[in-house]
Each structure stands twice: as C-alpha cells, then as structure tokens.
mmCIF file of C-alpha atoms and ligand atoms in Angstrom:
data_model
loop_
_atom_site.group_PDB
_atom_site.id
_atom_site.type_symbol
_atom_site.label_atom_id
_atom_site.label_comp_id
_atom_site.label_asym_id
_atom_site.label_seq_id
_atom_site.Cartn_x
_atom_site.Cartn_y
_atom_site.Cartn_z
ATOM 1 C CA MET B 169 25.624 -0.643 2.010
ATOM 2 C CA ASP B 170 25.548 -4.371 2.800
ATOM 3 C CA GLU B 171 25.519 -6.980 0.072
ATOM 4 C CA THR B 172 21.803 -7.847 0.203
ATOM 5 C CA LEU B 173 20.817 -4.211 0.096
ATOM 6 C CA ALA B 174 23.151 -3.521 -2.796
ATOM 7 C CA ARG B 175 21.620 -6.407 -4.771
ATOM 8 C CA LEU B 176 18.104 -5.255 -3.933
ATOM 9 C CA THR B 177 18.880 -1.746 -5.078
ATOM 10 C CA TYR B 178 20.283 -3.038 -8.312
ATOM 11 C CA THR B 179 17.507 -5.489 -9.119
ATOM 12 C CA LEU B 180 14.543 -3.392 -8.084
ATOM 13 C CA ALA B 181 15.764 -0.329 -9.969
ATOM 14 C CA PRO B 182 17.632 -1.576 -13.039
ATOM 15 C CA GLU B 183 20.105 0.858 -14.550
ATOM 16 C CA GLY B 184 18.500 3.619 -16.556
ATOM 17 C CA THR B 185 15.110 3.418 -14.857
ATOM 18 C CA GLU B 186 14.707 5.633 -11.866
ATOM 19 C CA ALA B 187 12.212 4.376 -9.307
ATOM 20 C CA MET B 188 9.234 6.605 -8.579
ATOM 21 C CA ILE B 189 9.680 5.936 -4.903
ATOM 22 C CA SER B 190 12.539 4.181 -3.230
ATOM 23 C CA VAL B 191 12.337 3.025 0.379
ATOM 24 C CA ARG B 192 15.489 1.963 2.217
ATOM 25 C CA GLY B 193 15.819 0.713 5.783
ATOM 26 C CA LEU B 194 12.531 2.279 6.864
ATOM 27 C CA LYS B 195 11.928 1.609 10.551
ATOM 28 C CA VAL B 196 8.924 2.885 12.512
ATOM 29 C CA GLU B 197 8.303 2.439 16.234
ATOM 30 C CA PHE B 198 5.497 3.124 18.669
ATOM 31 C CA PRO B 199 6.966 4.276 21.985
ATOM 32 C CA PHE B 200 5.669 3.111 25.367
ATOM 33 C CA ILE B 201 6.277 4.699 28.746
ATOM 34 C CA ASN B 202 7.431 1.717 30.785
ATOM 35 C CA ARG B 203 8.679 -0.716 28.210
ATOM 36 C CA PRO B 204 10.692 -0.801 25.002
ATOM 37 C CA PRO B 205 8.979 0.572 21.874
ATOM 38 C CA ALA B 206 6.889 -1.685 19.611
ATOM 39 C CA VAL B 207 8.511 -1.960 16.202
ATOM 40 C CA ALA B 208 5.750 -1.602 13.594
ATOM 41 C CA LEU B 209 8.055 -1.554 10.549
ATOM 42 C CA GLN B 210 11.269 -3.527 10.941
ATOM 43 C CA SER B 211 13.520 -2.175 8.187
ATOM 44 C CA LEU B 212 11.801 -2.052 4.839
ATOM 45 C CA ASP B 213 13.456 -1.940 1.421
ATOM 46 C CA PHE B 214 11.481 -1.708 -1.793
ATOM 47 C CA ASP B 215 11.019 0.408 -4.910
ATOM 48 C CA ILE B 216 7.944 1.299 -6.909
ATOM 49 C CA GLN B 217 8.539 2.005 -10.582
ATOM 50 C CA PRO B 218 6.899 4.798 -12.612
ATOM 51 C CA GLY B 219 3.386 3.768 -13.629
ATOM 52 C CA GLU B 220 3.513 0.579 -11.574
ATOM 53 C CA ILE B 221 0.649 -0.671 -9.394
ATOM 54 C CA PHE B 222 2.384 -2.254 -6.429
ATOM 55 C CA GLY B 223 0.185 -4.423 -4.196
ATOM 56 C CA LEU B 224 0.809 -4.837 -0.473
ATOM 57 C CA VAL B 225 -1.043 -7.611 1.323
ATOM 58 C CA GLY B 226 -0.975 -8.834 4.875
ATOM 59 C CA GLU B 227 -3.300 -9.581 7.738
ATOM 60 C CA SER B 228 -4.591 -7.036 10.212
ATOM 61 C CA GLY B 229 -1.786 -5.499 12.279
ATOM 62 C CA ALA B 230 0.950 -6.321 9.747
ATOM 63 C CA GLY B 231 1.897 -2.634 9.469
ATOM 64 C CA LYS B 232 0.305 -1.708 6.142
ATOM 65 C CA THR B 233 -1.326 1.534 7.280
ATOM 66 C CA THR B 234 1.779 2.493 9.238
ATOM 67 C CA LEU B 235 3.772 2.117 6.018
ATOM 68 C CA ALA B 236 1.218 3.972 3.886
ATOM 69 C CA ARG B 237 1.162 6.949 6.224
ATOM 70 C CA SER B 238 4.911 6.938 6.817
ATOM 71 C CA LEU B 239 5.490 7.284 3.053
ATOM 72 C CA LEU B 240 3.630 10.589 3.271
ATOM 73 C CA CYS B 241 5.639 11.424 6.400
ATOM 74 C CA LEU B 242 2.549 11.135 8.596
ATOM 75 C CA PRO B 243 3.057 7.960 10.692
ATOM 76 C CA PRO B 244 0.018 7.227 12.905
ATOM 77 C CA GLU B 245 0.371 8.994 16.282
ATOM 78 C CA PRO B 246 2.431 8.402 18.403
ATOM 79 C CA GLY B 247 4.504 6.400 15.921
ATOM 80 C CA ARG B 248 7.840 7.805 14.783
ATOM 81 C CA ILE B 249 10.158 7.083 11.880
ATOM 82 C CA VAL B 250 13.428 6.176 13.603
ATOM 83 C CA SER B 251 15.596 5.451 10.570
ATOM 84 C CA GLY B 252 15.670 4.944 6.830
ATOM 85 C CA GLU B 253 15.036 7.029 3.779
ATOM 86 C CA ILE B 254 12.150 7.538 1.372
ATOM 87 C CA VAL B 255 13.368 8.942 -1.918
ATOM 88 C CA PHE B 256 10.525 10.310 -4.009
ATOM 89 C CA GLU B 257 11.253 11.982 -7.359
ATOM 90 C CA GLY B 258 14.885 12.240 -6.364
ATOM 91 C CA ARG B 259 14.407 13.809 -2.891
ATOM 92 C CA ASN B 260 14.390 12.203 0.548
ATOM 93 C CA VAL B 261 10.975 13.199 1.869
ATOM 94 C CA LEU B 262 12.105 12.657 5.456
ATOM 95 C CA ARG B 263 14.429 15.659 5.075
ATOM 96 C CA LEU B 264 11.825 18.071 3.700
ATOM 97 C CA ASP B 265 10.534 20.917 5.857
ATOM 98 C CA PRO B 266 6.801 21.076 6.745
ATOM 99 C CA ASP B 267 6.004 23.566 3.954
ATOM 100 C CA GLU B 268 7.688 21.468 1.287
ATOM 101 C CA LEU B 269 5.863 18.409 2.608
ATOM 102 C CA ARG B 270 2.499 20.143 2.470
ATOM 103 C CA ARG B 271 3.149 21.116 -1.147
ATOM 104 C CA LEU B 272 4.105 17.537 -1.964
ATOM 105 C CA ARG B 273 1.052 15.920 -0.389
ATOM 106 C CA GLY B 274 -2.017 16.226 -2.523
ATOM 107 C CA ARG B 275 -0.046 17.627 -5.442
ATOM 108 C CA ARG B 276 2.579 14.938 -6.128
ATOM 109 C CA MET B 277 1.478 12.193 -3.688
ATOM 110 C CA SER B 278 -2.016 11.473 -2.459
ATOM 111 C CA MET B 279 -3.841 8.891 -0.411
ATOM 112 C CA ILE B 280 -7.222 7.190 -0.684
ATOM 113 C CA VAL B 281 -8.610 5.670 2.510
ATOM 114 C CA PRO B 282 -11.732 3.664 3.393
ATOM 115 C CA ASN B 283 -14.841 5.216 4.980
ATOM 116 C CA PRO B 284 -15.271 7.823 2.215
ATOM 117 C CA ARG B 285 -18.137 9.636 3.910
ATOM 118 C CA GLY B 286 -15.960 10.241 6.961
ATOM 119 C CA GLU B 287 -13.254 11.694 4.702
ATOM 120 C CA LEU B 288 -15.505 14.206 2.976
ATOM 121 C CA ASN B 289 -16.426 17.517 4.520
ATOM 122 C CA PRO B 290 -20.153 17.225 5.420
ATOM 123 C CA LEU B 291 -20.724 20.984 5.133
ATOM 124 C CA GLN B 292 -19.223 21.682 1.713
ATOM 125 C CA PRO B 293 -20.653 20.570 -1.657
ATOM 126 C CA ILE B 294 -18.508 17.876 -3.239
ATOM 127 C CA GLY B 295 -17.724 19.953 -6.345
ATOM 128 C CA ALA B 296 -16.239 22.672 -4.155
ATOM 129 C CA GLN B 297 -14.130 20.095 -2.290
ATOM 130 C CA ILE B 298 -12.577 18.819 -5.511
ATOM 131 C CA ALA B 299 -12.093 22.364 -6.823
ATOM 132 C CA THR B 300 -10.427 23.493 -3.587
ATOM 133 C CA MET B 301 -7.847 20.750 -3.951
ATOM 134 C CA ALA B 302 -7.002 21.988 -7.472
ATOM 135 C CA ARG B 303 -6.893 25.659 -6.409
ATOM 136 C CA VAL B 304 -4.661 25.058 -3.408
ATOM 137 C CA HIS B 305 -2.123 22.954 -5.249
ATOM 138 C CA LEU B 306 -2.212 24.009 -8.873
ATOM 139 C CA ASP B 307 -2.620 27.760 -8.497
ATOM 140 C CA VAL B 308 -5.546 27.916 -10.936
ATOM 141 C CA ASP B 309 -8.410 30.438 -10.787
ATOM 142 C CA ARG B 310 -11.906 29.667 -9.474
ATOM 143 C CA ASP B 311 -13.451 28.971 -12.893
ATOM 144 C CA SER B 312 -10.697 26.651 -14.064
ATOM 145 C CA ALA B 313 -10.806 24.799 -10.732
ATOM 146 C CA ARG B 314 -14.552 24.318 -11.120
ATOM 147 C CA GLU B 315 -14.037 23.072 -14.664
ATOM 148 C CA MET B 316 -11.407 20.608 -13.431
ATOM 149 C CA ALA B 317 -13.763 19.388 -10.694
ATOM 150 C CA LEU B 318 -16.490 18.809 -13.248
ATOM 151 C CA ARG B 319 -14.126 16.918 -15.545
ATOM 152 C CA MET B 320 -13.021 14.825 -12.590
ATOM 153 C CA LEU B 321 -16.610 13.948 -11.639
ATOM 154 C CA ARG B 322 -17.138 12.819 -15.229
ATOM 155 C CA ALA B 323 -13.918 10.823 -15.132
ATOM 156 C CA VAL B 324 -15.029 8.941 -12.011
ATOM 157 C CA GLN B 325 -18.328 8.252 -13.800
ATOM 158 C CA ILE B 326 -20.719 10.091 -11.557
ATOM 159 C CA SER B 327 -23.958 10.541 -13.445
ATOM 160 C CA ASP B 328 -25.354 14.029 -13.975
ATOM 161 C CA PRO B 329 -22.098 15.670 -12.807
ATOM 162 C CA GLU B 330 -23.314 19.291 -13.213
ATOM 163 C CA ARG B 331 -26.077 18.697 -10.679
ATOM 164 C CA ARG B 332 -23.896 16.528 -8.408
ATOM 165 C CA MET B 333 -21.340 19.328 -8.085
ATOM 166 C CA GLY B 334 -23.719 20.871 -5.535
ATOM 167 C CA ALA B 335 -24.443 17.619 -3.643
ATOM 168 C CA PHE B 336 -23.347 17.017 -0.050
ATOM 169 C CA ALA B 337 -21.619 13.862 1.205
ATOM 170 C CA HIS B 338 -24.711 12.536 3.002
ATOM 171 C CA GLU B 339 -26.645 12.559 -0.278
ATOM 172 C CA LEU B 340 -24.257 10.042 -1.886
ATOM 173 C CA SER B 341 -24.153 6.244 -1.737
ATOM 174 C CA GLY B 342 -20.963 4.639 -0.343
ATOM 175 C CA GLY B 343 -19.736 3.781 -3.841
ATOM 176 C CA MET B 344 -20.369 7.293 -5.089
ATOM 177 C CA ALA B 345 -18.658 8.857 -2.064
ATOM 178 C CA GLN B 346 -15.631 6.645 -2.740
ATOM 179 C CA ARG B 347 -15.562 7.915 -6.350
ATOM 180 C CA VAL B 348 -15.561 11.479 -5.040
ATOM 181 C CA VAL B 349 -12.661 10.678 -2.714
ATOM 182 C CA ILE B 350 -10.811 9.243 -5.725
ATOM 183 C CA ALA B 351 -11.618 12.413 -7.702
ATOM 184 C CA ILE B 352 -10.099 14.548 -4.923
ATOM 185 C CA ALA B 353 -7.016 12.345 -4.746
ATOM 186 C CA LEU B 354 -6.428 12.414 -8.506
ATOM 187 C CA VAL B 355 -7.470 15.920 -9.541
ATOM 188 C CA CYS B 356 -3.876 17.199 -9.384
ATOM 189 C CA SER B 357 -2.607 14.127 -11.321
ATOM 190 C CA PRO B 358 -0.188 13.059 -8.563
ATOM 191 C CA SER B 359 2.650 10.821 -9.651
ATOM 192 C CA PHE B 360 2.160 8.553 -6.622
ATOM 193 C CA VAL B 361 -1.110 7.411 -5.063
ATOM 194 C CA VAL B 362 -1.524 5.268 -1.955
ATOM 195 C CA SER B 363 -4.779 3.368 -1.677
ATOM 196 C CA ASP B 364 -5.148 1.966 1.853
ATOM 197 C CA ASP B 365 -7.930 -0.607 1.941
ATOM 198 C CA ALA B 366 -9.953 1.926 0.011
ATOM 199 C CA THR B 367 -12.611 -0.385 -1.355
ATOM 200 C CA SER B 368 -13.077 -2.728 1.599
ATOM 201 C CA GLY B 369 -16.312 -1.088 2.770
ATOM 202 C CA LEU B 370 -18.041 -1.472 -0.587
ATOM 203 C CA ASP B 371 -20.089 -4.428 -1.784
ATOM 204 C CA VAL B 372 -18.323 -6.657 -4.286
ATOM 205 C CA THR B 373 -19.876 -5.386 -7.510
ATOM 206 C CA VAL B 374 -19.339 -1.733 -6.619
ATOM 207 C CA GLN B 375 -15.844 -2.637 -5.435
ATOM 208 C CA ALA B 376 -15.024 -4.152 -8.836
ATOM 209 C CA GLN B 377 -16.284 -1.016 -10.630
ATOM 210 C CA VAL B 378 -14.331 1.318 -8.373
ATOM 211 C CA LEU B 379 -11.165 -0.765 -8.766
ATOM 212 C CA ASP B 380 -11.464 -0.761 -12.560
ATOM 213 C CA LEU B 381 -11.934 2.958 -12.515
ATOM 214 C CA LEU B 382 -9.012 3.523 -10.178
ATOM 215 C CA ARG B 383 -6.699 1.442 -12.327
ATOM 216 C CA ARG B 384 -7.783 3.129 -15.553
ATOM 217 C CA LEU B 385 -7.319 6.618 -14.117
ATOM 218 C CA ALA B 386 -3.920 5.754 -12.635
ATOM 219 C CA ARG B 387 -2.792 4.329 -15.993
ATOM 220 C CA GLU B 388 -4.104 7.312 -17.967
ATOM 221 C CA ARG B 389 -2.299 9.748 -15.700
ATOM 222 C CA GLY B 390 0.848 7.624 -15.497
ATOM 223 C CA SER B 391 0.557 7.541 -11.685
ATOM 224 C CA SER B 392 2.313 4.839 -9.663
ATOM 225 C CA MET B 393 0.232 3.287 -6.932
ATOM 226 C CA LEU B 394 0.755 1.485 -3.666
ATOM 227 C CA PHE B 395 -2.387 -0.604 -3.366
ATOM 228 C CA ILE B 396 -2.960 -1.971 0.128
ATOM 229 C CA THR B 397 -5.456 -4.709 0.893
ATOM 230 C CA ARG B 398 -6.074 -7.654 3.207
ATOM 231 C CA ASP B 399 -7.604 -9.553 0.282
ATOM 232 C CA ILE B 400 -4.845 -11.293 -1.646
ATOM 233 C CA GLY B 401 -7.395 -12.252 -4.347
ATOM 234 C CA ILE B 402 -7.884 -8.629 -5.422
ATOM 235 C CA THR B 403 -4.185 -8.195 -6.153
ATOM 236 C CA ALA B 404 -4.366 -10.938 -8.803
ATOM 237 C CA HIS B 405 -6.572 -8.727 -10.965
ATOM 238 C CA PHE B 406 -5.225 -5.394 -10.004
ATOM 239 C CA CYS B 407 -1.487 -5.257 -9.338
ATOM 240 C CA ASP B 408 1.677 -5.527 -11.442
ATOM 241 C CA ARG B 409 3.815 -6.642 -8.513
ATOM 242 C CA ILE B 410 2.893 -7.825 -5.043
ATOM 243 C CA ALA B 411 4.594 -7.724 -1.650
ATOM 244 C CA VAL B 412 3.491 -9.701 1.392
ATOM 245 C CA MET B 413 3.937 -8.146 4.795
ATOM 246 C CA TYR B 414 4.011 -9.883 8.169
ATOM 247 C CA GLN B 415 4.721 -8.226 11.518
ATOM 248 C CA GLY B 416 6.357 -5.217 9.942
ATOM 249 C CA ASN B 417 8.574 -7.140 7.528
ATOM 250 C CA ILE B 418 8.284 -7.803 3.810
ATOM 251 C CA MET B 419 8.284 -11.598 3.455
ATOM 252 C CA GLU B 420 8.000 -11.911 -0.327
ATOM 253 C CA ILE B 421 7.973 -9.665 -3.408
ATOM 254 C CA ALA B 422 7.363 -10.838 -6.976
ATOM 255 C CA LYS B 423 5.715 -9.902 -10.247
ATOM 256 C CA ARG B 424 2.072 -10.923 -10.361
ATOM 257 C CA GLU B 425 2.350 -14.099 -12.492
ATOM 258 C CA GLU B 426 5.404 -15.318 -10.627
ATOM 259 C CA PHE B 427 3.726 -14.509 -7.313
ATOM 260 C CA PHE B 428 0.550 -16.472 -7.989
ATOM 261 C CA PHE B 429 2.043 -19.349 -9.976
ATOM 262 C CA ARG B 430 5.216 -19.811 -7.936
ATOM 263 C CA PRO B 431 4.784 -18.450 -4.399
ATOM 264 C CA ARG B 432 7.836 -19.379 -2.316
ATOM 265 C CA HIS B 433 7.166 -18.186 1.232
ATOM 266 C CA PRO B 434 5.092 -20.508 3.454
ATOM 267 C CA TYR B 435 3.165 -17.477 4.750
ATOM 268 C CA THR B 436 2.193 -16.412 1.207
ATOM 269 C CA VAL B 437 0.917 -19.919 0.520
ATOM 270 C CA MET B 438 -1.036 -19.874 3.772
ATOM 271 C CA LEU B 439 -2.544 -16.487 2.902
ATOM 272 C CA MET B 440 -3.595 -17.844 -0.477
ATOM 273 C CA ALA B 441 -5.018 -20.935 1.213
ATOM 274 C CA ALA B 442 -7.119 -18.769 3.502
ATOM 275 C CA PHE B 443 -8.879 -17.460 0.376
ATOM 276 C CA SER B 444 -9.113 -20.793 -1.434
ATOM 277 C CA TYR B 445 -11.449 -23.758 -1.433
ATOM 278 C CA ASN B 446 -8.637 -26.233 -0.908
ATOM 279 C CA GLN B 447 -9.869 -28.005 2.230
ATOM 280 C CA LYS B 448 -6.489 -29.417 3.164
ATOM 281 C CA LEU B 449 -4.784 -26.028 2.952
ATOM 282 C CA ARG B 450 -7.638 -24.363 4.808
ATOM 283 C CA ARG B 451 -7.356 -26.890 7.665
ATOM 284 C CA MET B 452 -3.643 -26.211 7.912
ATOM 285 C CA TRP B 453 -4.266 -22.482 7.955
ATOM 286 C CA SER B 454 -6.895 -22.605 10.682
ATOM 287 C CA ARG B 455 -4.889 -24.999 12.897
ATOM 288 C CA ILE B 456 -2.121 -22.472 13.276
ATOM 289 C CA GLY B 457 -2.414 -20.051 16.190
ATOM 290 C CA PRO B 458 -3.122 -16.353 15.898
ATOM 291 C CA ALA B 459 -0.515 -13.720 15.059
ATOM 292 C CA GLY B 460 1.337 -12.226 17.979
ATOM 293 C CA LEU B 461 2.679 -15.522 19.345
ATOM 294 C CA ALA B 462 5.725 -15.185 17.149
ATOM 295 C CA THR B 463 9.259 -14.633 18.384
ATOM 296 C CA ASN B 464 8.756 -10.882 18.007
ATOM 297 C CA GLY B 465 11.957 -10.275 16.151
ATOM 298 C CA ILE B 466 14.240 -11.610 18.879
ATOM 299 C CA GLY B 467 16.662 -13.559 16.764
ATOM 300 C CA GLY B 468 14.558 -15.854 14.636
ATOM 301 C CA CYS B 469 12.037 -15.522 11.832
ATOM 302 C CA SER B 470 8.945 -13.609 12.978
ATOM 303 C CA TYR B 471 6.735 -16.193 11.265
ATOM 304 C CA SER B 472 8.419 -19.261 12.779
ATOM 305 C CA ALA B 473 5.853 -19.754 15.579
ATOM 306 C CA ARG B 474 3.057 -20.154 13.024
ATOM 307 C CA CYS B 475 4.967 -21.692 10.128
ATOM 308 C CA PRO B 476 4.043 -25.303 9.307
ATOM 309 C CA LEU B 477 7.539 -25.841 7.857
ATOM 310 C CA THR B 478 9.551 -24.320 10.694
ATOM 311 C CA GLN B 479 12.929 -25.807 11.623
ATOM 312 C CA LYS B 480 15.458 -25.162 14.383
ATOM 313 C CA ARG B 481 17.361 -22.547 12.366
ATOM 314 C CA CYS B 482 14.188 -20.481 11.908
ATOM 315 C CA GLU B 483 13.934 -19.928 15.652
ATOM 316 C CA ILE B 484 17.523 -18.747 16.018
ATOM 317 C CA GLN B 485 18.477 -16.820 12.923
ATOM 318 C CA GLU B 486 16.484 -14.120 11.222
ATOM 319 C CA PRO B 487 16.321 -14.723 7.458
ATOM 320 C CA ALA B 488 17.246 -11.935 5.021
ATOM 321 C CA LEU B 489 15.223 -10.970 1.965
ATOM 322 C CA ILE B 490 17.028 -12.835 -0.794
ATOM 323 C CA GLU B 491 16.468 -13.102 -4.531
ATOM 324 C CA VAL B 492 15.387 -16.627 -5.491
ATOM 325 C CA ALA B 493 14.567 -15.847 -9.149
ATOM 326 C CA PRO B 494 14.960 -12.633 -11.175
ATOM 327 C CA GLY B 495 12.970 -9.966 -9.328
ATOM 328 C CA HIS B 496 11.505 -12.506 -6.894
ATOM 329 C CA PHE B 497 12.561 -11.938 -3.261
ATOM 330 C CA VAL B 498 11.786 -14.140 -0.265
ATOM 331 C CA ARG B 499 12.587 -13.791 3.426
ATOM 332 C CA CYS B 500 12.798 -17.477 4.373
ATOM 333 C CA HIS B 501 15.543 -19.997 5.175
ATOM 334 C CA PHE B 502 13.579 -22.771 3.499
ATOM 335 C CA PRO B 503 11.531 -21.321 0.634
ATOM 336 C CA ILE B 504 9.024 -23.747 -0.792
ATOM 337 C CA ALA B 505 10.594 -25.649 -3.672
ATOM 338 C CA ARG B 506 9.074 -25.177 -7.107
HETATM 339 N N1 ATP R 863 -1.361 4.354 17.681
HETATM 340 C C1 ATP R 863 -0.741 3.205 17.896
HETATM 341 N N2 ATP R 863 -0.117 2.943 19.081
HETATM 342 C C2 ATP R 863 0.530 1.777 19.286
HETATM 343 N N3 ATP R 863 0.628 0.808 18.386
HETATM 344 C C3 ATP R 863 0.035 0.998 17.195
HETATM 345 C C4 ATP R 863 -0.677 2.208 16.880
HETATM 346 N N4 ATP R 863 -1.159 2.098 15.603
HETATM 347 C C5 ATP R 863 -0.759 0.886 15.158
HETATM 348 N N5 ATP R 863 -0.048 0.233 16.104
HETATM 349 C C6 ATP R 863 0.551 -1.099 15.974
HETATM 350 O O1 ATP R 863 1.312 -1.134 14.789
HETATM 351 C C7 ATP R 863 1.114 -2.368 14.118
HETATM 352 C C8 ATP R 863 0.703 -2.132 12.701
HETATM 353 O O2 ATP R 863 -0.574 -1.511 12.650
HETATM 354 P P1 ATP R 863 -1.237 -1.057 11.267
HETATM 355 O O3 ATP R 863 -2.439 -0.256 11.580
HETATM 356 O O4 ATP R 863 -0.186 -0.427 10.435
HETATM 357 O O5 ATP R 863 -1.645 -2.455 10.642
HETATM 358 P P2 ATP R 863 -2.460 -2.785 9.298
HETATM 359 O O6 ATP R 863 -1.644 -3.772 8.551
HETATM 360 O O7 ATP R 863 -2.816 -1.524 8.603
HETATM 361 O O8 ATP R 863 -3.757 -3.496 9.839
HETATM 362 P P3 ATP R 863 -5.269 -3.473 9.246
HETATM 363 O O9 ATP R 863 -5.300 -4.465 8.140
HETATM 364 O O10 ATP R 863 -6.108 -3.898 10.408
HETATM 365 O O11 ATP R 863 -5.584 -2.066 8.805
HETATM 366 C C9 ATP R 863 0.076 -3.131 14.916
HETATM 367 O O12 ATP R 863 0.745 -4.110 15.660
HETATM 368 C C10 ATP R 863 -0.554 -2.114 15.805
HETATM 369 O O13 ATP R 863 -0.920 -2.675 17.031
HETATM 370 MG MG1 MG R 864 -4.619 -0.624 8.052
#
C-alpha cells in the first residue's frame, strides 16, 4: 500500500470504527473496438461510515452513475471494473458469486434512481411491488409482507395508504411515484442506499419534501447513503460529508461545514460559483471552456485545461489526493489558501 493510500485508509476509517463501505483503487473502463478504452473511474478511494450521508457532486459525465452502479457490481454496459476492491460489511463484493450478489442487492444495499414511473412495474399494484421486495428478500409470508408494505406506504407519507396499495404507477403523481420507489428501496432496511439523482425530476417543493423524508428514514433505520446530485446546493442541507468528482477522479472530500466554509479545490469553488449570485465568480465560470478539453489523464491534472489557477506543473504532473486539514482531502498542487 503506498503512503497516500495508507494515510487515507487511516483517516477515513479511524481505529475502532469499521466503515460501512470501503472503496479502494476502483477503476472502471468502457472498451472501444479500435481505440484504447475510456476510463470512467480513474482509481477511487473513499469510505462511507455507518449512518453517514455521503454526498457526491459533479457535472454531467463526471462518472457518478458509473460509480453508483459499480458499487452494486452492475457497471453500465459495456463498462467493466478492471481493478480495485469494494468492501461492504467486511466482504469484497467484487468477489461474490451472482447468487450472493442478488441476495445482497435489495436486502443489504439498494438504489433509488430518477424517473420513478419508469422504475415501477406498470402492470402490478404498488402495494404488491413493495410486498414482493419484502417476500423475496426477508422470507416473510404473504400477510406479513402486505403489512410491511402498508407500513412503508405510511412511512413515506402517502395519504390513504390502504386504498393506494391497489393503485397503479400511472395513477400517481411524480412525487408520489418517487415515494413509492423509496418505499421499495427501504422496505428491507438496507444498511446502504445509493440515491442517484433521485429527486432531480421533481419540482423544488416536492423535492424538498422527498429529501426530508429520505433523510429521516435513512436516519431512523441507521442506513448509510451515497447521495448523488449535480446540484451542489442540495448537499449543504442534506449531507454529512461531500466529495467532488471530475472526469472520474475525486477532487475534494470534506465534512459539510469545512467543505462549504473552506473549499480548497479551484473546481469546487467554480462549482459553487455556478450556483451563486456572485457575478464575478459566475463570469469566471462561464469563460472557461466545456469539459472534455482537459488533458485526459495523460500526465497532468485532468482539470488543468479549465482551471483559472493552472500552472506549468499542473500540466505535467498528476496531483495526488492529499490531506490538507483533518479529514479534508484535495487533489490539487496549489489548493486555494484559506
Ligand atoms: N455505455 C457507455 N459507453 C461508453 N461510455 C460511457 C457509457 N456510459 C457512460 N459512459 C461515459 O462514462 C463517463 C461517466 O458517465 P456517467 O453516466 O457515470 O456520468 P454522470 O456523472 O452520472 O453524469 P450525469 O450527471 O449526466 O448523470 C462519461 O464520460 C460517459 O461518456
Ligand atoms: Mg448519472
């Protein structure tokens, strides 16, 4: 284990606390026929602690969905996990056989995705869909599964749950369908939940309600969560710790207060500026070219082509993720001074 990795391991999982999920050196590629593969995840290292809500932000194409799905051992086709390990509850999920993986997904780990109506089965009443999840994974009888489904509908605050048990997906509003998807994901009380952009299709007031609900349920059940979003603003209300991703690399990780009060990576500051009313910062953000013009991992920092603070060294040498304050990691040769 190299020195940076050893320090990361130590700091992110202090002695005595075992991480809920521990990702080391995770690399995912998309193969092409006539050219080298595209690297979607460079080599990721991070831990999520029990009960923690871990935010992951980054612009479109950063690799967030690839990461989310890889954690459940289902990288988007034709992507493949080429190296690394994902230790969940003490076992490397990449070494499990398909049966063990199927038992794990849904029962111990689950995922909430956007477009809830597309996720639900249009031909089966929603109550039956929640109950099926409980029956398959928890080995309970039909009546207990139905009772659990009903309790879950109450927990996600669907009004008149007895009647709604028999409703079909097309009879629900978007916000309600998203609550049902959450009910399915949480009915087995998984210890780890991935939410991939799950509320982005909802209008802001419904989004706030669904987020509150999601956080409360995760806390009550003691579930850890990887909460993925393109909206850095949401993470300020929602997450305990936040990581910023850019072109398949984690650029910064810090606890929420530290992250918002003392961001150190120029990209994090630019992301915050994109959501702020600071005209000067916004002008700087919009002057910089689109993603994809970067050095593409050949030597230098992947952000150097867009970074307003770039220097010669950034184009030649790839920075490592280093700890700049306790628990605060930055991948930058010249982190912004505090
Ligand atoms: N099926 C695929 N084949 C080839 N490349 C892919 C495939 N799916 C994703 N990629 C590439 O992998 C990278 C990461 O994509 P990913 O969908 O993980 O991004 P994301 O951060 O989830 O973006 P968004 O915010 O738009 O959902 C992108 O550069 C994308 O072009
Ligand atoms: Mg995505």
